[in-house]
XYZ file of C-alpha atoms in Angstrom:
579
model
C 50.978 -15.999 -29.253
C 54.459 -16.552 -28.070
C 56.117 -13.155 -27.572
C 59.589 -14.514 -28.040
C 58.697 -15.095 -31.661
C 58.759 -11.360 -32.235
C 62.592 -11.356 -32.214
C 63.384 -13.325 -35.390
C 66.458 -14.379 -37.328
C 67.977 -11.960 -39.823
C 68.766 -14.808 -42.228
C 66.492 -13.845 -45.085
C 66.727 -12.838 -48.718
C 64.668 -9.969 -50.126
C 64.615 -7.474 -52.970
C 66.087 -4.088 -52.139
C 65.736 -0.402 -52.995
C 68.404 2.058 -51.860
C 68.122 5.865 -51.630
C 70.833 8.373 -50.693
C 70.163 12.034 -49.908
C 71.601 14.835 -47.802
C 74.750 15.038 -45.714
C 76.495 11.929 -44.424
C 79.852 10.729 -43.096
C 82.500 10.744 -45.781
C 82.442 8.187 -47.210
C 79.219 6.300 -46.446
C 80.349 3.512 -48.743
C 82.398 1.194 -46.580
C 82.230 -1.822 -44.298
C 80.463 -1.163 -40.983
C 79.838 -3.405 -37.996
C 77.740 -3.572 -34.838
C 77.294 -5.819 -31.822
C 73.589 -6.144 -31.044
C 72.529 -7.327 -27.582
C 69.535 -9.567 -28.292
C 67.771 -11.994 -25.917
C 70.049 -14.876 -26.927
C 73.303 -12.950 -26.484
C 75.512 -10.708 -28.603
C 74.816 -10.779 -32.327
C 77.594 -9.457 -34.547
C 76.404 -7.694 -37.709
C 78.319 -6.468 -40.756
C 76.856 -3.811 -43.059
C 78.463 -3.506 -46.497
C 77.515 -0.296 -48.325
C 78.730 0.237 -51.894
C 77.785 2.001 -55.128
C 76.639 0.482 -58.395
C 77.760 1.623 -61.859
C 75.133 4.386 -61.842
C 76.313 5.835 -58.549
C 73.375 4.464 -56.549
C 74.007 2.957 -53.149
C 73.650 -0.777 -52.679
C 73.866 -2.568 -49.350
C 73.734 -5.950 -47.723
C 73.977 -7.362 -44.247
C 76.015 -10.265 -42.907
C 75.618 -12.159 -39.650
C 78.929 -13.919 -39.016
C 77.595 -15.480 -35.803
C 74.439 -16.998 -37.290
C 75.356 -17.622 -40.919
C 78.944 -16.799 -41.861
C 79.378 -15.727 -45.473
C 75.686 -15.329 -46.296
C 74.719 -11.967 -47.791
C 71.384 -10.543 -46.667
C 70.196 -7.685 -48.919
C 68.754 -4.676 -47.082
C 65.297 -3.668 -48.297
C 65.847 0.072 -47.853
C 68.560 2.417 -46.604
C 68.294 6.197 -46.424
C 70.947 8.691 -45.289
C 69.593 12.191 -44.740
C 71.164 14.997 -42.679
C 73.410 12.603 -40.818
C 70.488 10.292 -39.992
C 70.648 6.643 -41.049
C 67.465 4.664 -41.651
C 67.562 0.949 -42.543
C 64.641 -1.403 -43.130
C 64.718 -5.205 -43.341
C 61.248 -5.860 -44.691
C 60.823 -9.605 -44.420
C 61.140 -9.555 -40.630
C 59.616 -6.137 -39.989
C 62.905 -4.823 -38.586
C 64.344 -1.321 -38.821
C 67.326 0.707 -37.641
C 67.302 4.448 -36.976
C 70.591 6.046 -35.980
C 72.257 9.463 -35.906
C 75.868 10.169 -36.771
C 78.051 10.950 -33.739
C 80.800 13.045 -35.263
C 82.902 13.068 -32.086
C 82.906 9.267 -31.790
C 82.724 8.637 -35.544
C 79.899 6.086 -35.374
C 76.149 5.748 -35.897
C 74.176 5.607 -32.650
C 70.503 4.676 -32.435
C 68.024 1.834 -32.057
C 67.199 -1.465 -33.695
C 63.418 -2.036 -33.711
C 61.450 -5.210 -34.203
C 58.572 -4.960 -31.788
C 61.160 -4.140 -29.116
C 63.760 -1.376 -29.339
C 67.399 -2.301 -28.723
C 70.289 0.191 -28.620
C 72.780 -0.143 -31.474
C 76.108 1.460 -32.344
C 77.412 0.970 -35.901
C 81.139 1.502 -36.362
C 83.236 1.772 -39.491
C 85.259 -1.280 -40.534
C 84.983 -5.009 -39.996
C 84.796 -6.599 -36.543
C 87.930 -8.136 -35.125
C 88.566 -11.675 -36.311
C 87.884 -14.505 -33.930
C 90.546 -17.121 -33.158
C 90.689 -20.106 -35.479
C 90.127 -23.406 -33.676
C 90.840 -26.575 -35.619
C 89.087 -29.898 -35.287
C 85.694 -28.859 -33.924
C 83.704 -27.835 -36.992
C 80.322 -29.503 -37.352
C 77.029 -30.048 -35.577
C 77.236 -31.562 -32.089
C 74.018 -32.973 -30.615
C 73.110 -33.783 -27.034
C 70.079 -34.344 -24.814
C 69.764 -33.176 -21.235
C 67.010 -34.025 -18.774
C 65.353 -31.214 -16.867
C 62.985 -32.429 -14.156
C 61.920 -35.414 -16.202
C 61.691 -33.569 -19.527
C 64.235 -34.347 -22.267
C 65.597 -31.219 -23.935
C 67.700 -31.325 -27.103
C 70.841 -29.246 -27.639
C 72.627 -28.646 -30.954
C 76.034 -26.944 -30.896
C 76.984 -25.495 -34.298
C 80.687 -24.756 -34.881
C 81.966 -23.259 -38.133
C 85.325 -21.852 -39.253
C 85.595 -19.180 -41.967
C 88.090 -16.482 -42.917
C 86.745 -14.506 -39.936
C 87.709 -17.253 -37.494
C 85.749 -19.938 -35.648
C 82.265 -19.098 -34.437
C 79.663 -21.110 -32.558
C 75.976 -20.966 -31.744
C 73.719 -23.325 -29.875
C 70.091 -24.298 -30.428
C 67.651 -25.578 -27.822
C 64.757 -26.646 -30.067
C 62.481 -27.713 -27.224
C 62.686 -24.332 -25.494
C 62.399 -22.438 -28.809
C 65.798 -20.813 -28.208
C 67.896 -20.885 -31.378
C 71.066 -19.147 -32.562
C 72.202 -18.530 -28.995
C 75.590 -16.851 -29.081
C 78.489 -18.934 -27.750
C 81.509 -17.024 -26.456
C 84.994 -17.970 -25.305
C 85.118 -21.190 -27.315
C 88.441 -22.842 -26.484
C 90.325 -26.040 -27.269
C 93.483 -27.063 -25.444
C 94.445 -30.554 -26.493
C 91.386 -32.665 -25.704
C 89.904 -30.036 -23.365
C 87.055 -27.973 -24.833
C 85.097 -25.171 -23.214
C 82.630 -22.425 -24.013
C 80.392 -19.891 -22.304
C 76.914 -18.537 -22.884
C 77.086 -15.038 -21.478
C 73.355 -14.326 -21.515
C 72.774 -16.906 -18.740
C 76.275 -16.991 -17.234
C 76.566 -20.638 -18.315
C 79.870 -22.504 -18.591
C 80.629 -25.793 -20.335
C 83.857 -27.706 -19.675
C 84.443 -30.981 -21.469
C 86.831 -33.544 -22.878
C 87.022 -35.038 -26.343
C 86.800 -38.775 -25.647
C 86.917 -39.567 -29.352
C 86.938 -37.695 -32.664
C 83.162 -37.225 -32.518
C 82.340 -37.387 -28.807
C 82.573 -34.555 -26.282
C 81.674 -35.222 -22.637
C 81.551 -32.500 -20.006
C 79.610 -30.523 -17.433
C 77.247 -27.605 -17.792
C 77.135 -25.119 -14.911
C 74.827 -22.187 -14.308
C 75.038 -20.438 -10.949
C 72.200 -21.498 -8.679
C 71.306 -24.577 -10.725
C 72.259 -28.225 -10.577
C 75.377 -29.178 -12.547
C 74.460 -31.310 -15.557
C 76.527 -33.883 -17.436
C 76.334 -33.365 -21.186
C 77.471 -35.786 -23.883
C 77.748 -34.256 -27.355
C 78.017 -36.403 -30.471
C 79.194 -34.865 -33.731
C 76.994 -35.889 -36.627
C 77.025 -35.432 -40.383
C 73.290 -36.087 -40.518
C 71.376 -33.418 -42.400
C 67.818 -33.307 -41.130
C 65.402 -32.517 -43.938
C 61.862 -31.870 -42.803
C 59.231 -33.057 -45.226
C 56.286 -30.767 -45.836
C 53.980 -33.005 -47.883
C 50.990 -30.627 -47.848
C 52.736 -27.789 -49.708
C 50.826 -27.477 -53.015
C 52.535 -27.902 -56.369
C 51.490 -26.896 -59.864
C 49.148 -27.355 -61.584
C 46.968 -26.024 -58.784
C 43.615 -26.397 -60.493
C 42.609 -22.824 -59.640
C 43.542 -19.240 -60.489
C 46.422 -17.447 -58.715
C 46.739 -13.653 -58.839
C 49.328 -11.424 -57.167
C 47.605 -8.257 -55.965
C 48.356 -4.979 -54.163
C 46.011 -2.535 -52.445
C 46.279 0.482 -50.166
C 45.173 0.917 -46.595
C 43.672 4.380 -46.864
C 43.474 4.693 -43.080
C 47.246 4.442 -42.611
C 50.206 6.400 -43.945
C 52.477 4.611 -46.396
C 50.805 1.208 -45.989
C 50.457 -0.647 -49.269
C 49.692 -4.325 -48.833
C 50.773 -7.082 -51.198
C 49.203 -10.486 -51.274
C 47.970 -13.462 -53.235
C 44.380 -14.053 -54.290
C 43.444 -17.601 -55.232
C 40.018 -18.348 -56.698
C 38.271 -21.206 -58.514
C 38.162 -21.534 -62.268
C 34.961 -20.000 -63.649
C 33.089 -16.728 -63.634
C 31.907 -16.680 -60.033
C 31.029 -14.779 -58.028
C 32.689 -16.855 -55.303
C 32.528 -16.727 -51.517
C 35.817 -15.497 -50.104
C 38.007 -15.722 -47.012
C 40.594 -13.207 -45.821
C 43.368 -14.843 -43.778
C 44.731 -12.850 -40.811
C 48.013 -14.055 -39.328
C 49.138 -14.487 -35.734
C 51.567 -12.332 -33.772
C 54.951 -11.297 -35.054
C 55.877 -10.060 -38.527
C 54.393 -12.676 -40.851
C 54.452 -13.162 -44.586
C 51.329 -14.074 -46.549
C 51.883 -17.804 -45.973
C 52.339 -17.323 -42.203
C 55.718 -19.030 -42.666
C 56.971 -20.287 -39.328
C 58.876 -23.317 -38.016
C 59.468 -24.477 -41.594
C 55.723 -24.570 -42.292
C 53.431 -22.426 -44.452
C 50.006 -22.945 -42.856
C 48.210 -20.177 -44.768
C 49.503 -21.499 -48.092
C 48.193 -24.959 -47.248
C 44.852 -23.653 -45.933
C 44.359 -21.377 -48.945
C 45.027 -24.286 -51.289
C 42.404 -26.439 -49.561
C 39.732 -23.736 -49.371
C 40.163 -22.678 -52.990
C 39.807 -26.275 -54.164
C 36.518 -26.321 -52.253
C 35.179 -23.318 -54.179
C 36.213 -20.514 -51.812
C 38.391 -17.616 -52.952
C 41.176 -16.753 -50.504
C 43.147 -13.539 -49.997
C 46.305 -13.794 -47.915
C 48.752 -10.906 -47.557
C 52.143 -9.925 -46.148
C 51.876 -8.008 -42.882
C 52.624 -4.298 -43.175
C 56.384 -3.755 -43.449
C 56.967 -7.424 -44.294
C 57.860 -8.972 -47.652
C 56.379 -6.861 -50.419
C 54.068 -4.827 -48.139
C 55.106 -1.361 -47.042
C 54.589 0.344 -43.694
C 56.055 0.282 -40.195
C 55.381 -2.988 -38.391
C 57.410 -2.251 -35.261
C 55.287 0.712 -34.148
C 51.902 -0.829 -34.985
C 49.432 -2.595 -32.713
C 46.483 -4.941 -33.206
C 44.073 -2.082 -33.906
C 46.358 -0.934 -36.731
C 46.441 -4.469 -38.119
C 42.626 -4.468 -38.039
C 42.660 -1.584 -40.527
C 44.904 -3.704 -42.776
C 42.363 -6.544 -42.637
C 39.560 -4.171 -43.568
C 41.639 -2.815 -46.435
C 41.694 -6.388 -47.769
C 37.907 -6.557 -47.375
C 37.450 -3.256 -49.190
C 39.686 -4.500 -52.002
C 37.558 -7.634 -52.496
C 34.445 -5.442 -52.698
C 35.889 -3.959 -55.911
C 35.921 -7.340 -57.668
C 32.973 -8.658 -59.658
C 34.177 -12.273 -59.357
C 33.729 -12.171 -55.551
C 30.336 -12.523 -53.843
C 30.223 -9.361 -51.732
C 27.700 -10.912 -49.340
C 29.951 -13.899 -48.619
C 33.313 -12.435 -47.557
C 34.645 -13.492 -44.169
C 37.702 -13.304 -41.913
C 39.729 -16.342 -40.835
C 42.093 -15.302 -38.051
C 44.751 -17.481 -36.437
C 45.916 -16.716 -32.882
C 46.294 -12.923 -32.746
C 44.428 -12.919 -36.055
C 41.432 -14.160 -34.043
C 41.804 -10.995 -31.954
C 42.249 -8.694 -34.943
C 39.124 -9.947 -36.738
C 36.698 -8.877 -33.965
C 38.411 -5.477 -33.825
C 37.901 -5.037 -37.563
C 34.273 -6.165 -37.478
C 33.169 -4.030 -34.526
C 34.996 -0.751 -35.160
C 32.399 1.608 -36.680
C 35.148 3.661 -38.345
C 36.299 0.702 -40.422
C 34.985 -0.650 -43.714
C 33.721 -3.940 -42.317
C 31.018 -2.125 -40.355
C 29.854 -0.057 -43.309
C 26.780 -0.699 -45.464
C 28.377 -3.929 -46.725
C 29.317 -5.965 -43.621
C 31.637 -8.900 -43.200
C 29.621 -12.107 -43.604
C 31.315 -14.510 -41.171
C 34.289 -15.058 -38.885
C 36.446 -18.135 -38.220
C 38.612 -18.014 -35.092
C 41.540 -20.428 -35.082
C 42.809 -20.353 -31.488
C 41.393 -16.852 -31.219
C 41.143 -15.362 -27.715
C 38.051 -16.069 -25.619
C 39.589 -14.682 -22.420
C 41.543 -11.534 -21.643
C 45.058 -11.236 -23.009
C 46.304 -10.985 -19.425
C 44.819 -14.387 -18.631
C 46.127 -15.925 -21.863
C 49.629 -14.626 -21.165
C 49.669 -16.039 -17.636
C 48.295 -19.441 -18.659
C 50.566 -19.651 -21.688
C 53.681 -18.881 -19.669
C 52.874 -21.548 -17.088
C 51.999 -24.313 -19.578
C 54.982 -23.680 -21.839
C 57.355 -23.542 -18.865
C 56.017 -26.874 -17.574
C 56.531 -28.415 -21.018
C 60.184 -27.315 -20.806
C 60.835 -28.897 -17.417
C 60.365 -25.906 -15.115
C 59.289 -27.066 -11.649
C 56.084 -26.006 -9.913
C 58.182 -24.480 -7.127
C 60.068 -22.259 -9.564
C 56.844 -21.270 -11.301
C 55.199 -20.349 -8.007
C 58.119 -18.110 -7.031
C 58.111 -16.251 -10.317
C 54.333 -15.984 -10.873
C 53.783 -12.896 -8.755
C 56.660 -11.034 -10.429
C 55.504 -11.909 -13.914
C 51.953 -10.858 -13.106
C 53.293 -7.549 -11.819
C 55.221 -7.024 -15.062
C 52.152 -7.755 -17.181
C 49.987 -5.436 -15.106
C 52.602 -2.690 -15.248
C 52.709 -2.900 -19.026
C 48.910 -2.968 -19.328
C 48.660 0.190 -17.197
C 51.441 2.082 -18.984
C 50.562 5.204 -20.942
C 53.593 5.189 -23.242
C 56.616 3.144 -24.206
C 58.807 5.039 -21.753
C 56.213 4.679 -19.007
C 56.157 0.925 -19.601
C 59.935 0.758 -19.400
C 59.949 2.709 -16.147
C 57.226 0.558 -14.614
C 58.931 -2.714 -15.557
C 62.245 -1.415 -14.247
C 60.556 -0.695 -10.920
C 59.281 -4.283 -10.739
C 62.697 -5.775 -11.547
C 64.361 -5.162 -8.201
C 67.546 -7.094 -7.395
C 65.459 -9.574 -5.370
C 62.995 -10.026 -8.241
C 65.811 -10.583 -10.732
C 67.310 -13.222 -8.445
C 63.979 -15.060 -8.229
C 63.577 -14.921 -12.020
C 67.181 -16.054 -12.472
C 68.099 -13.198 -14.813
C 71.065 -10.850 -14.970
C 71.081 -7.161 -15.867
C 71.409 -7.788 -19.608
C 68.440 -10.143 -19.528
C 66.487 -7.601 -17.488
C 67.120 -4.999 -20.181
C 65.801 -7.442 -22.775
C 62.673 -8.070 -20.676
C 62.098 -4.322 -20.569
C 62.688 -3.884 -24.309
C 60.432 -6.772 -25.345
C 57.554 -5.775 -23.096
C 57.295 -2.048 -23.715
C 56.373 -1.895 -27.420
C 53.081 -0.406 -28.680
C 51.976 -3.889 -29.698
C 52.389 -5.562 -26.307
C 50.864 -2.619 -24.439
C 47.744 -2.783 -26.615
C 47.619 -6.569 -26.511
C 47.653 -6.769 -22.712
C 44.705 -4.372 -22.555
C 42.570 -6.515 -24.858
C 39.471 -8.253 -23.523
C 37.200 -10.102 -25.983
C 34.227 -9.277 -23.747
C 34.404 -5.758 -25.191
C 33.894 -7.005 -28.755
C 32.542 -10.541 -29.242
C 29.047 -10.007 -27.749
C 28.455 -7.286 -30.352
C 29.052 -9.633 -33.299
C 25.916 -11.162 -34.794
C 27.322 -12.852 -37.902
C 28.041 -16.628 -38.077
C 31.130 -17.596 -36.066
C 33.209 -20.780 -36.118
C 35.720 -21.079 -33.268
C 38.271 -23.906 -33.191
C 40.911 -24.760 -30.596
C 43.366 -27.635 -30.447
C 43.127 -29.885 -27.402
C 46.923 -29.657 -26.973
C 47.250 -25.907 -27.523
C 49.653 -24.515 -24.903
C 49.634 -20.954 -26.259
C 45.870 -20.378 -26.165
C 44.738 -23.164 -23.795
C 41.545 -24.781 -25.071
C 39.569 -25.491 -21.856
C 39.523 -21.943 -20.494
C 39.524 -20.309 -23.928
C 36.527 -22.182 -25.323
C 34.631 -21.732 -22.060
C 35.174 -18.002 -22.433
C 33.956 -18.053 -26.029
C 30.817 -20.002 -25.122
C 29.949 -17.444 -22.465
C 30.622 -14.432 -24.688
C 28.820 -15.808 -27.762
C 25.825 -17.384 -25.994
C 23.381 -14.947 -27.614
C 24.669 -15.516 -31.164
C 22.371 -18.147 -32.746
C 24.927 -19.229 -35.379
C 28.000 -20.010 -33.309
C 29.954 -23.251 -33.631
C 32.648 -23.896 -31.016
C 34.769 -27.068 -31.232
C 37.782 -28.490 -29.427
C 39.824 -30.620 -31.829
C 41.408 -33.727 -30.361
C 45.228 -34.061 -30.403
C 45.831 -30.755 -32.230
C 48.302 -28.073 -31.087
C 48.303 -24.302 -31.521
C 49.317 -24.664 -35.170
C 46.491 -27.193 -35.792
C 48.933 -30.047 -36.279
C 48.446 -33.514 -34.828
C 50.884 -33.528 -31.900
C 52.046 -35.668 -29.004
C 52.236 -33.075 -26.224
C 51.555 -29.693 -27.821
C 55.013 -28.426 -26.809
C 56.348 -25.714 -29.097
C 59.483 -27.717 -29.777
C 57.352 -30.198 -31.720
C 56.136 -27.658 -34.297
C 59.133 -27.953 -36.589
C 59.509 -31.716 -36.131
C 55.934 -32.514 -37.210
C 55.611 -33.060 -40.957
C 51.925 -32.163 -41.056
C 51.373 -28.443 -41.591
C 47.606 -28.260 -41.032
C 45.205 -30.999 -39.983
C 43.138 -32.118 -43.016
C 40.186 -32.741 -40.702
C 40.352 -29.180 -39.393
C 40.553 -27.738 -42.908
C 37.595 -29.866 -44.032
C 35.572 -28.658 -41.070
C 36.310 -25.031 -42.001
C 35.465 -25.380 -45.694
C 32.279 -27.350 -45.030
C 31.118 -24.826 -42.437
C 31.633 -21.937 -44.891
C 30.040 -23.719 -47.849
C 26.987 -24.753 -45.824
C 26.260 -21.053 -45.339
C 27.745 -19.342 -48.374
C 28.558 -21.993 -50.990
C 27.691 -21.369 -54.631
C 26.056 -24.758 -55.220
């Protein structure tokens, strides 16, 4: 449940609906721009608002830093009484801003789990200098305490000038803003403001750049970049293709327990009359589409394909506020998502081709936290006269979220070359931050408590500057994280008496298998139909992996272990199969 995944790229394409009402700056139709301070630096955004032939507003977004020239349609924009509301559905992001007539700009917040201040000004941003001879992808590898870490420097020149970003795939840091890119003869330099990093190098050939990387307080590193024309295409051989051999139906249903939440999804079911056993897939943390698309993979698409071919109907859906589902993702927590899962259950109860006594939840990561909430809450449909039949936990929590967060941080940091000494120094501060958030009574209270922890001495130990401290505060004060850190499966799992299958990958660094499965065994010891298995060589995404490091997720061609999927389908069919 990596929290950093909650701040996602804007580079998406989605259908859009635009509404205009009330007073607004004159004119609203124009080019607008903003500089957003995100965890990886400053992200420049361009908003283009126009009118179609019928006088309706249309709008799109551009990100000249991340993808120059690409138009990103906005899913919804509303201007009412000098208030601007923008939604970007596929990533669960939104902007709410008020018109400052004195300053002549929109001032408000960008929300996507965390809230970040934003000012949107009329006109296009200033053009960047044009630098010739550097365009392309430059690749390098640095060694951090015995761990090799890849770097990819992307440089691109457009009509807006030359821009650059850098990716660090092995630390899951992508689209990091590069500033002050310069070229003077063979001398090349750039900065990464978010970490006060400076690169100075020399072109030793048309495609080779050798230099030093300096960050205050750290050892100077020698970096050798090589420009490459290689286009890396990741194969995803498990993605199903037509003909599927089963029925596919696009469906929508309402969550009657939430305002303005209408969920859209895909129901796949075997050919025939049924009724069929069914599984409802519940995604992990962060705004996810129905396929749980992440790192170039679609694990829920692949799992649904397998289960349906084994005679099990599968419902998978876009998270609220994502894709074709409506609702506000950024202000929701796991308990809210549990009502969405039960809305899916209640929908399946309306269908005659589904066996109502054989409907279960399959939750991955946070989904394995949401499922117990849905099953045990007496106010929700799953605890009504018709109960959920079974639960499958894929890396679902067996220990408190506080413990998971601490273990996850340590294991992931070690996989990225952080020393034990550095971890020891920062542990106490990070624990204090987590505890402060867990004890907070509101978003503002969480912000105040984290700010109190982040003294100048603490920031020095963590190696962060003021901008990074503000990002720590923003990311760790949302309703979601505050609820998550208060979660303890001991409050829910012992109450569940239905069959439970719990799987964990041996190499899972996000929900570590040894402590997690031990916790599940203790909590489920009184449930007579509990199956708990550690799967050899599998990571958090249930891929066969070498180390389990998050940087491997995208590189691995396998989306979902066939052995794990077979285990799931056989376990369900042994209990609820139609044959």
